[in-house]
Coordinates of C-alpha atoms and ligand atoms in Angstrom, one line a residue:
X1 CA 0.0 0.0 0.2
X2 CA 1.9 3.1 -1.2
X3 CA 1.7 6.6 0.8
X4 CA 2.0 9.8 -0.8
X5 CA 2.6 12.7 1.7
X6 CA 3.1 16.6 0.3
X7 CA 6.0 18.7 1.0
X8 CA 5.0 22.5 0.9
X9 CA 7.6 24.3 -1.1
X10 CA 7.5 28.1 -2.2
X11 CA 3.9 29.9 -2.2
X12 CA 1.7 26.7 -3.3
X13 CA 4.0 23.9 -4.6
X14 CA 3.4 20.6 -3.3
X15 CA 6.6 18.0 -3.6
X16 CA 5.2 14.7 -3.0
X17 CA 6.7 11.7 -1.2
X18 CA 5.8 8.5 -2.2
X19 CA 6.2 5.7 0.4
X20 CA 4.5 2.9 1.9
X21 CA 3.5 1.3 5.3
X22 CA 6.4 -1.2 5.3
X23 CA 9.4 0.9 5.5
X24 CA 11.0 4.3 5.7
X25 CA 11.9 4.3 1.8
X26 CA 10.4 7.4 0.2
X27 CA 10.7 8.6 -3.5
X28 CA 10.5 12.6 -4.0
X29 CA 8.5 14.0 -6.9
X30 CA 9.4 17.4 -8.3
X31 CA 11.5 19.1 -5.7
X32 CA 11.8 22.3 -6.6
X33 CA 13.1 23.1 -3.3
X34 CA 15.8 21.0 -1.2
X35 CA 15.3 22.4 2.0
X36 CA 11.9 21.5 3.1
X37 CA 12.3 18.1 1.8
X38 CA 15.4 17.6 3.6
X39 CA 14.0 19.0 7.1
X40 CA 11.1 16.4 6.3
X41 CA 13.4 13.3 5.6
X42 CA 15.6 14.3 8.6
X43 CA 12.5 14.7 10.5
X44 CA 10.9 11.4 10.2
X45 CA 14.1 9.6 9.4
X46 CA 12.9 8.7 6.0
X47 CA 15.3 7.4 3.2
X48 CA 15.3 8.9 -0.4
X49 CA 15.7 6.2 -2.9
X50 CA 14.7 8.2 -6.2
X51 CA 13.6 11.4 -7.5
X52 CA 10.8 11.7 -10.3
X53 CA 10.4 14.7 -12.4
X54 CA 7.5 15.7 -14.5
X55 CA 9.1 18.7 -16.5
X56 CA 12.0 21.1 -16.5
X57 CA 10.5 24.4 -14.6
X58 CA 12.5 25.7 -11.9
X59 CA 10.1 25.3 -9.2
X60 CA 9.8 21.3 -10.2
X61 CA 13.6 20.8 -10.7
X62 CA 15.4 23.4 -8.6
X63 CA 16.1 21.3 -5.2
X64 CA 17.6 18.2 -7.0
X65 CA 21.0 19.4 -6.8
X66 CA 20.5 20.2 -2.8
X67 CA 18.9 16.6 -2.4
X68 CA 22.1 14.9 -4.1
X69 CA 24.6 16.6 -2.1
X70 CA 23.1 14.7 0.6
X71 CA 21.9 11.4 -0.7
X72 CA 23.2 9.7 -4.3
X73 CA 19.7 8.7 -5.9
X74 CA 18.9 8.1 -9.6
X75 CA 17.1 11.1 -11.4
X76 CA 14.3 9.8 -13.5
X77 CA 12.4 12.6 -15.6
X78 CA 11.5 13.4 -19.6
X79 CA 14.3 12.6 -22.1
X80 CA 13.0 15.3 -24.0
X81 CA 13.8 18.1 -21.8
X82 CA 17.2 19.6 -20.9
X83 CA 17.5 18.6 -17.2
X84 CA 21.1 18.1 -16.4
X85 CA 20.5 16.3 -13.5
X86 CA 18.7 13.2 -14.9
X87 CA 20.1 9.8 -14.8
X88 CA 17.3 7.7 -16.1
X89 CA 16.1 9.6 -19.2
X90 CA 12.4 8.5 -20.0
X91 CA 9.9 8.0 -23.1
X92 CA 6.2 7.1 -23.3
X93 CA 5.7 3.5 -22.3
X94 CA 8.5 3.2 -20.0
X95 CA 8.5 1.6 -16.6
X96 CA 9.7 3.0 -13.5
X97 CA 10.0 0.2 -11.0
X98 CA 11.1 1.7 -7.3
X99 CA 11.9 -1.9 -5.9
X100 CA 12.4 -0.3 -2.4
X101 CA 8.9 1.1 -2.2
X102 CA 7.1 -1.7 -4.3
X103 CA 5.8 0.4 -6.9
X104 CA 5.9 0.4 -10.5
X105 CA 4.8 3.6 -12.5
X106 CA 4.3 4.0 -16.3
X107 CA 5.4 6.9 -18.0
X108 CA 3.0 8.7 -20.3
X109 CA 4.4 11.8 -22.3
X110 CA 2.0 14.8 -22.0
X111 CA 3.5 17.9 -23.8
X112 CA 1.3 20.8 -23.7
X113 CA 2.6 23.0 -20.6
X114 CA 6.0 22.0 -21.5
X115 CA 7.2 19.9 -24.8
X116 CA 8.9 16.9 -22.9
X117 CA 6.4 16.9 -19.8
X118 CA 5.6 13.5 -18.2
X119 CA 3.1 11.9 -15.8
X120 CA 3.7 9.1 -13.8
X121 CA 0.9 6.5 -13.5
X122 CA 0.9 3.8 -10.9
X123 CA -0.6 1.9 -7.4
X124 CA -4.0 4.0 -8.8
X125 CA -2.1 7.3 -8.6
X126 CA -1.0 9.7 -11.3
X127 CA 1.4 12.2 -10.7
X128 CA 0.5 14.9 -13.4
X129 CA 2.8 17.9 -12.6
X130 CA 1.7 21.0 -14.0
X131 CA -0.3 19.4 -16.8
X132 CA -3.5 18.3 -15.3
X133 CA -4.5 20.1 -12.4
X134 CA -6.9 19.8 -9.9
X135 CA -10.0 21.2 -11.3
X136 CA -7.2 23.0 -14.1
X137 CA -4.7 22.6 -16.2
X138 CA -1.2 24.1 -16.7
X139 CA -0.6 27.1 -19.0
X140 CA 0.6 26.3 -22.5
X141 CA 4.2 27.4 -22.0
X142 CA 5.5 25.3 -25.1
X143 CA 3.1 23.1 -26.7
X144 CA -0.4 23.7 -28.6
X145 CA -3.6 23.4 -27.7
X146 CA -3.6 20.0 -29.8
X147 CA -0.9 18.7 -27.9
X148 CA -2.3 19.5 -24.5
X149 CA -5.7 18.3 -25.9
X150 CA -4.2 14.6 -26.4
X151 CA -2.2 14.6 -23.5
X152 CA -5.4 15.1 -21.4
X153 CA -7.2 13.0 -23.2
X154 CA -4.3 10.1 -22.5
X155 CA -5.0 10.9 -18.8
X156 CA -8.8 10.7 -19.1
X157 CA -8.2 7.2 -20.1
X158 CA -7.2 6.1 -16.6
X159 CA -9.3 4.4 -14.2
X160 CA -11.9 6.9 -12.9
X161 CA -10.7 6.1 -9.3
X162 CA -6.9 7.3 -10.0
X163 CA -5.6 9.8 -7.5
X164 CA -4.4 12.9 -9.5
X165 CA -1.6 14.5 -7.5
X166 CA -0.6 17.7 -9.4
X167 CA 2.4 19.9 -8.1
X168 CA 0.2 23.0 -7.0
X169 CA -2.5 24.2 -4.7
X170 CA -4.7 25.9 -7.3
X171 CA -8.0 24.2 -6.8
X172 CA -9.9 27.0 -5.5
X173 CA -9.3 29.6 -8.0
X174 CA -9.4 26.9 -10.8
X175 CA -13.0 25.9 -9.5
X176 CA -13.9 29.8 -9.5
X177 CA -12.7 29.8 -13.1
X178 CA -14.8 26.2 -14.0
X179 CA -18.1 28.0 -12.3
X180 CA -17.9 30.8 -14.6
X181 CA -17.8 28.5 -17.5
X182 CA -20.4 26.1 -16.0
X183 CA -22.8 28.0 -13.5
X184 CA -24.9 25.2 -13.5
X185 CA -22.8 22.5 -12.7
X186 CA -23.6 21.6 -9.3
X187 CA -20.7 19.3 -9.1
X188 CA -18.5 22.5 -9.0
X189 CA -20.9 24.5 -6.7
X190 CA -20.3 21.1 -4.4
X191 CA -16.5 20.9 -4.9
X192 CA -16.1 24.7 -4.3
X193 CA -17.3 24.2 -0.9
X194 CA -15.3 21.1 0.2
X195 CA -12.4 22.9 -1.2
X196 CA -13.3 26.1 0.4
X197 CA -13.4 24.5 4.1
X198 CA -10.4 22.7 3.6
X199 CA -8.2 25.1 2.5
X200 CA -9.4 27.4 5.8
X201 CA -8.1 24.6 7.9
X202 CA -4.9 24.9 6.1
X203 CA -5.4 21.3 4.6
X204 CA -4.4 20.1 0.8
X205 CA -7.4 20.0 -1.8
X206 CA -4.9 17.3 -3.6
X207 CA -5.3 14.7 -4.4
X208 CA -8.6 14.1 -6.0
X209 CA -9.7 11.5 -8.3
X210 CA -9.8 11.5 -12.0
X211 CA -13.7 10.8 -11.6
X212 CA -14.1 14.1 -10.1
X213 CA -11.7 16.0 -12.1
X214 CA -14.0 14.7 -15.4
X215 CA -17.2 16.1 -13.5
X216 CA -16.0 19.4 -12.4
X217 CA -12.7 20.4 -14.8
X218 CA -13.2 22.1 -17.8
X219 CA -10.5 21.4 -19.2
X220 CA -11.7 17.9 -19.2
X221 CA -14.8 18.7 -20.3
X222 CA -14.3 20.3 -23.8
X223 CA -16.4 17.7 -25.2
X224 CA -19.7 18.7 -23.1
X225 CA -22.3 21.0 -24.8
X226 CA -22.4 23.4 -21.7
X227 CA -18.7 24.1 -21.7
X228 CA -18.4 24.2 -25.9
X229 CA -21.4 26.6 -25.7
X230 CA -19.4 28.9 -22.9
X231 CA -16.3 28.9 -24.7
X232 CA -18.1 29.6 -28.0
X233 CA -20.2 32.5 -26.4
X234 CA -16.5 33.7 -25.1
X235 CA -15.1 33.5 -28.4
X236 CA -17.9 35.1 -30.2
X237 CA -18.4 32.9 -32.7
X238 CA -19.4 28.9 -33.2
X239 CA -16.4 26.5 -31.8
X240 CA -16.3 23.5 -34.2
X241 CA -14.5 20.9 -32.0
X242 CA -12.8 20.0 -28.5
X243 CA -9.5 21.4 -29.4
X244 CA -10.6 24.6 -30.2
X245 CA -12.9 24.8 -27.3
X246 CA -9.8 23.9 -24.9
X247 CA -7.7 26.8 -26.8
X248 CA -10.3 29.2 -26.2
X249 CA -10.8 28.2 -22.2
X250 CA -7.1 28.3 -21.9
X251 CA -6.6 31.8 -23.2
X252 CA -10.1 32.7 -21.4
X253 CA -8.3 31.5 -17.9
X254 CA -5.1 33.1 -18.9
X255 CA -6.7 36.4 -18.7
X256 CA -9.4 35.8 -16.0
Ligands
ZN301 ZN1 5.9 24.3 -14.5
FE302 FE1 5.2 24.4 -11.6

């Protein structure tokens, strides 16, 4: 049974520690900073055995060097991005077997936010970095709307029970936007209430199930009539397909 715990970094990043209940080994996902991770490892007597990286942005890789000064571990990450610390470059379909934890992840290439971005899927969880956020998605810094659409479709094919671990606490602002797009979607209104309470108690709103995302995340709902209609109104003309809808709501959110 894997256990996943967040280490907070910067203003709203989550660095995920993947462990199990049997031993003290952990894998560290997207260490943008070293110090908060090192503190947690010391405090709880945890032994890192691997670093997993989703993409090259500094808030996801900035802490790798500091961790490697203290621990010698393999660094898994996208083969298609320039991240010098990576020792295990990964492509679509590769497997990451973390023997010390007893978990196996399969690698999804999910270009859009960045061109080489990866997601890791295994043990009923998916680590989606800045590609799929809870109730939102990452900005299109490098890829095209079509690439991001295909990447989100790839994630959508995972089982609905998959726990989505993204790298930022953005759920409330994402849901505020989702409600503008779909004011009559009761699942969004309900989730806003739940997440609002969690944040008031300073608790994370991540992870969420993929099933919940499919009901509330407009970027996974570009095939829905309500989302297409709202996007078409925003664009001022009738959008023809899900890629156009995605491109439109992504731009709309950028200026929101
Ligand atoms: Zn990023
Ligand atoms: Fe980020």
